[in-house]
XYZ file of C-alpha atoms in Angstrom:
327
model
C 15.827 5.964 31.796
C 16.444 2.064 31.535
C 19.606 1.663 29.754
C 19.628 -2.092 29.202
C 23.329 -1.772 28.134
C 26.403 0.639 28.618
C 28.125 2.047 26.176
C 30.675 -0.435 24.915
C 34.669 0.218 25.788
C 33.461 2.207 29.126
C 33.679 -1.434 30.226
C 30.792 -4.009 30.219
C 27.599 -1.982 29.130
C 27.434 -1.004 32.654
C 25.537 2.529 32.351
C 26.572 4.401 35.921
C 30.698 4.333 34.193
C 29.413 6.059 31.444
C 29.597 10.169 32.409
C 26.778 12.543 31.442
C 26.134 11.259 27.940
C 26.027 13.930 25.145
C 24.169 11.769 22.773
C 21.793 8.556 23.226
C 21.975 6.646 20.271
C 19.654 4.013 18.482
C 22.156 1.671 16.474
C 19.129 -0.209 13.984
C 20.545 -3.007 12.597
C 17.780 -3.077 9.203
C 16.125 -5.889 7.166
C 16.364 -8.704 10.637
C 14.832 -11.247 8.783
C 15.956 -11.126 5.229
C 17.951 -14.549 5.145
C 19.995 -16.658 7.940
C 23.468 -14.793 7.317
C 21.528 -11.682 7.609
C 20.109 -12.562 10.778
C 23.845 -13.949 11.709
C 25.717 -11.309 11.206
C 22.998 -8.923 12.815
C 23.092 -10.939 16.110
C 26.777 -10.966 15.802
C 27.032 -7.395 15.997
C 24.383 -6.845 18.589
C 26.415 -9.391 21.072
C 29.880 -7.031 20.258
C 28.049 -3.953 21.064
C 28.250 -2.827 17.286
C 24.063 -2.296 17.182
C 21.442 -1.483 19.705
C 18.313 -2.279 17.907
C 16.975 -4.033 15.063
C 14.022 -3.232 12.345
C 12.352 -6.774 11.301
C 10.664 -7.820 7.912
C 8.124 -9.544 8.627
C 7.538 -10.988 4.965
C 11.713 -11.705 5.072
C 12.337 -15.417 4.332
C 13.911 -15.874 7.687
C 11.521 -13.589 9.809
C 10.270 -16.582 12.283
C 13.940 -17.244 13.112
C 14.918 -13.222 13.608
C 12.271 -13.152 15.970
C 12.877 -16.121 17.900
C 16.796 -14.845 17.887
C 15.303 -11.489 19.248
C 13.571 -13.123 22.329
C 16.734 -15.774 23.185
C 19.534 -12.854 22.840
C 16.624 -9.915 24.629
C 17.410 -7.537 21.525
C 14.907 -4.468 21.361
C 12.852 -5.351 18.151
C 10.524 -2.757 15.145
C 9.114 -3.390 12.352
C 10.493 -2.311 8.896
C 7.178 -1.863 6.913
C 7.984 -3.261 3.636
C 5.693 -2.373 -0.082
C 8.192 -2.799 -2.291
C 10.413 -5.605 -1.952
C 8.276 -9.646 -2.108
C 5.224 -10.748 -1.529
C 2.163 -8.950 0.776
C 1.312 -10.872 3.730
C -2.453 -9.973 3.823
C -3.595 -12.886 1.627
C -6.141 -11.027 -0.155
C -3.624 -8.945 -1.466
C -1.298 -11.512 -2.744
C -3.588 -12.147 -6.039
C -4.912 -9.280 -7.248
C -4.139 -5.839 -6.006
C -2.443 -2.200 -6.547
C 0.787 -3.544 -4.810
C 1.836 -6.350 -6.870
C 2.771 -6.608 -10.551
C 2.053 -9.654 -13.007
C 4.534 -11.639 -11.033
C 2.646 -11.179 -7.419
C 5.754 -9.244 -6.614
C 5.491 -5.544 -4.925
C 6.501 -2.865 -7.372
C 10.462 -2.498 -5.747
C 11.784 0.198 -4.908
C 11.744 2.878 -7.807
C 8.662 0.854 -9.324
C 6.480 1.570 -6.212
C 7.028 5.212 -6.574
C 6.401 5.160 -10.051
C 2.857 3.908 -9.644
C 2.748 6.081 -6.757
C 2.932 8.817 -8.563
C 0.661 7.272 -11.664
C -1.872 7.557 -8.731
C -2.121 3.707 -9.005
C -1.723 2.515 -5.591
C -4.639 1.673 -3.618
C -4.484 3.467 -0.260
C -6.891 1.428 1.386
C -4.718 -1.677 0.365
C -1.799 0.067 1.876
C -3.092 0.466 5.137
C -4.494 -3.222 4.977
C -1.037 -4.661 4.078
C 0.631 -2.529 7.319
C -1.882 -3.485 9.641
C -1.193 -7.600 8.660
C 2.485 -6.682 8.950
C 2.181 -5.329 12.567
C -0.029 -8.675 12.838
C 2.083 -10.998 11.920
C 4.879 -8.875 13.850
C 2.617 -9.422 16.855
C 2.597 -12.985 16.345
C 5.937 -14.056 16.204
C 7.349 -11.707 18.874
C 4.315 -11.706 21.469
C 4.414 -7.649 21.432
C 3.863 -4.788 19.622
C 6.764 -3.263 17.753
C 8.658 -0.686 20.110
C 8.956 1.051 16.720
C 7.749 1.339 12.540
C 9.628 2.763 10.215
C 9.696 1.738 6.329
C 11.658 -0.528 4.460
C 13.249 2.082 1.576
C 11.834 4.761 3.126
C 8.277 3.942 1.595
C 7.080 5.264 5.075
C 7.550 8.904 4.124
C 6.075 8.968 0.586
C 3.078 10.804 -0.497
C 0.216 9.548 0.645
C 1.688 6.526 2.278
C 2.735 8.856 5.439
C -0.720 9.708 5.858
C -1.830 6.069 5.812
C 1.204 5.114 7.946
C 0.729 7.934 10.633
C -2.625 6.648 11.065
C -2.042 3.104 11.509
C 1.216 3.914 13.709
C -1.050 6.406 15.930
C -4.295 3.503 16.296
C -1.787 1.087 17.568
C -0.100 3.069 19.888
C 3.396 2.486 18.332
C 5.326 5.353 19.651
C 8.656 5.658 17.837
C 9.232 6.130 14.133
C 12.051 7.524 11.338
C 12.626 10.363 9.746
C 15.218 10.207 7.680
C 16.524 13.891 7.432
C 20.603 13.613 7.881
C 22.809 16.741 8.132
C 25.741 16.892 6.155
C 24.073 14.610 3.369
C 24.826 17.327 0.586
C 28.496 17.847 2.023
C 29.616 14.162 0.877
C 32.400 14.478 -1.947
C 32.349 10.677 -2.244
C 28.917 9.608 -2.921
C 27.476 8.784 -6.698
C 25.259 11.613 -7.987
C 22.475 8.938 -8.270
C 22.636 8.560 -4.732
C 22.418 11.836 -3.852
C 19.660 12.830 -6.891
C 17.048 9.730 -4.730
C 17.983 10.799 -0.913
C 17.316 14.120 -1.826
C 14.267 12.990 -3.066
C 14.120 11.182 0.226
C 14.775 13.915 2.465
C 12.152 16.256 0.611
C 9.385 13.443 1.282
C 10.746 13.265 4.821
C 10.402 16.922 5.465
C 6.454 16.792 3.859
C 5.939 13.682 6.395
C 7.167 15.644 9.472
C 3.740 17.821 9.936
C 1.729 14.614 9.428
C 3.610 12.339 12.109
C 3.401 15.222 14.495
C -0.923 15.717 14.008
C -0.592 12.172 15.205
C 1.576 12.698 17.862
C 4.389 10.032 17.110
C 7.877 10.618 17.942
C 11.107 10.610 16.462
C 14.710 10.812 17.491
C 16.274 14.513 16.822
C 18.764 13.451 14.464
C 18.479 10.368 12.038
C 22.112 9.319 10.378
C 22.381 6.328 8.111
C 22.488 7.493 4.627
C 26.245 8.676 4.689
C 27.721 5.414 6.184
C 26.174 2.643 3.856
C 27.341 -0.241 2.586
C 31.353 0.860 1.583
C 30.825 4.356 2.522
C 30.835 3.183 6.318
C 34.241 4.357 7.933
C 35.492 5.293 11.086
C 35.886 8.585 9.892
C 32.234 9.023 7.997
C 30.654 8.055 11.160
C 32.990 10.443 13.265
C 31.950 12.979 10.853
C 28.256 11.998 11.100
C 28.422 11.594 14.950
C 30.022 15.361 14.739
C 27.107 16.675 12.900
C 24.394 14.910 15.321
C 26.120 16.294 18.446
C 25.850 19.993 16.309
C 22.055 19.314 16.653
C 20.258 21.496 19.004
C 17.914 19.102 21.072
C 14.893 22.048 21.916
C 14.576 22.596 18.571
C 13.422 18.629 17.859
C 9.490 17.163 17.773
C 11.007 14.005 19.408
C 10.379 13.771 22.808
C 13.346 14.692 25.282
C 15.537 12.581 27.493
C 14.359 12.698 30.767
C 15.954 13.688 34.396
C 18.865 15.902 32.420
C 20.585 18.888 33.603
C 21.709 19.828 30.336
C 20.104 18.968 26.762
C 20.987 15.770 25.423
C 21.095 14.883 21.622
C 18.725 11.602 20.734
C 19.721 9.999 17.380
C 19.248 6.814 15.254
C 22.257 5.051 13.128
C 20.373 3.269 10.545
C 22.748 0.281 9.622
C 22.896 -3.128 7.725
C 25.231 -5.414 9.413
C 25.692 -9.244 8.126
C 27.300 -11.518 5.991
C 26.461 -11.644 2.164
C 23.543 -13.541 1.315
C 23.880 -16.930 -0.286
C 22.235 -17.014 -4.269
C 18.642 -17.675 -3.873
C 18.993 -18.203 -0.084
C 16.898 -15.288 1.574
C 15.090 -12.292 0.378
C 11.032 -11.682 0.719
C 10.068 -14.203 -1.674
C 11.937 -13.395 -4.769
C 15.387 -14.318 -3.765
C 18.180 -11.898 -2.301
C 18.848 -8.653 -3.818
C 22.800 -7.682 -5.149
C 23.508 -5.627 -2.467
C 21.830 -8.183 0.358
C 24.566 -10.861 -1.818
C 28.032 -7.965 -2.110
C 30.448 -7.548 0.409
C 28.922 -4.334 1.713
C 26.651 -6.128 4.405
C 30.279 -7.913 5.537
C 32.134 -4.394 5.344
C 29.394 -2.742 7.759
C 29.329 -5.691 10.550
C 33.241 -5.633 10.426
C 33.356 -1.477 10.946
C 30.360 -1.712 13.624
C 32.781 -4.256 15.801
C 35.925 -2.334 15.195
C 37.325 -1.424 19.005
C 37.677 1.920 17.541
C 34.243 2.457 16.781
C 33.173 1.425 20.410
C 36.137 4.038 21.868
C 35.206 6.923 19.252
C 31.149 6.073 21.734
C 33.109 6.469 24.856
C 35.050 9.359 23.729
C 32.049 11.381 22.265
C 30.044 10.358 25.561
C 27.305 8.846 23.308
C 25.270 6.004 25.004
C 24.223 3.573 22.910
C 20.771 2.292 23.884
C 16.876 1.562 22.461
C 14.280 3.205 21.673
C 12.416 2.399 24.676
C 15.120 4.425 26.640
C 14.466 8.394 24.824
């Protein structure tokens, strides 16, 4: 294990303070890329020991920059596949193809399930758009992505997962997401049209699990994210979700264990979306920012990620934060 950094508030990141962890923990800042303040706020939070880990958009308007943040600041980097929000970035798709409307736009996110399941999508274009995305990944951070997962969970959809699994599996990218959380259907406060599309999300997660483990890719045991978005993010939702990860039993996982253990430790990724709002028609993938890349929400996260009490609920909890690189 190569813990780059210590769990924050057991002192300065320094792992051998940190006791026996009971959980290591991927913090994924999402969307790196998406506009400057995004990519701000992001780095912001990764320097106060808020996130761990950061999923880039390659076709984001401020990609080159994420990356070139990622190399000066040494913050472990994926790729968030993207086919539904801006503009393909293998040229021959940005014309005329199955994953752009009239505007040369992907579908977004409800519209690229909807032709999904019109059986309108070209799978052969899909795994051509994800292999230039890993591409152009390539090119502006010298490396392969240390992990894929996809923007809006296209990653998991019908079809897609097979197409993804494949491409994911050929390039030897070892880590992906699965985003299954416990306690999702316990959650009082969340809008019934949240909960009516991540059940949907969690059903197409459960179909993708069989597929991503006939191609032998990994995953951590517990994925959390879904319960602590945007306002819902609290020090007590993530207490609660930490509680529900740290129920988990580790043996029972497809991920791959944490190594030179005595006892079974817990491996889990926070999916987050740290930064400050988005200026109008600064950022996005080519069609400007979306409302919730421009609300407060992005602001709210960053601000609960830095909170001392956040880094001492780690400490007290024993959960290490760390990379993907380190499970």
């Amino acid at each position: 294990m190569s813990i780059y950094k210590e769990d924050i508030m057991c002192s300065k990141w320094r792992p051998a303070i940190m006791p026996q962890p009971r959980m290591m923990l991927v913090v994924t800042g999402d969307d790196f890329g998406y506009c400057p303040r995004r990519n701000q706020g992001i780095v912001d939070c990764f320097q106060a020991g808020g996130i761990s880990n950061v999923s880039l958009l390659v076709n984001g308007s401020a990609a080159k920059q994420a990356a070139d943040l990622a190399k000066r600041h040494n913050i472990p980097i994926g790729l968030h596949a993207n086919l539904s929000e801006g503009i393909p970035v293998c040229q021959s798709l940005q014309q005329s193809s199955t994953l752009i409307n009239q505007h040369g736009f992907f579908h977004g996110k409800m519209g690229f399930r909807q032709a999904l399941k019109r059986g309108e999508v070209s799978m052969k274009q899909v795994e051509l758009e994800l292999r230039a995305q890993v591409g152009l990944f390539v090119e502006l951070n010298g490396h392969l992505p240390e992990h894929m997962d996809g923007h809006q969970h296209v990653h998991v959809l019908p079809e897609v997962r097979e197409v993804f699994a494949k491409v994911v599996s050929d390039l030897r990218i070892p880590y992906t997401r699965v985003p299954v959380e416990p306690g999702l259907y316990s959650c009082p406060w969340m809008p019934a049209h949240l909960h009516k599309f991540y059940k949907q999300v969690e059903k197409d997660a459960l179909d993708a699990i069989p597929v991503f483990r006939r191609h032998g890719i990994r995953w951590p045991d517990v994925y959390l994210g879904l319960t602590t978005m945007g306002q819902n993010m609290s020090i007590p939702s993530l207490h609660r979700a930490l509680s529900y990860a740290l129920a988990a039993d580790p043996s029972s996982s497809t991920s791959s264990s944490v190594q030179g253990s005595h006892q079974p430790v817990v491996t889990a990724e926070l999916m987050v979306h740290p930064g400050y709002p988005s200026h109008p028609k600064e950022g996005g993938c080519g069609e400007g920012p979306d409302d919730f890349s421009q609300s407060a929400d992005r602001q709210h996260e960053l601000s609960v990620l830095k909170d001392p009490s956040v880094l001492a609920l780690y400490c007290q909890e024993r959960v290490q934060l760390c990379a993907f690189r380190d499970l």
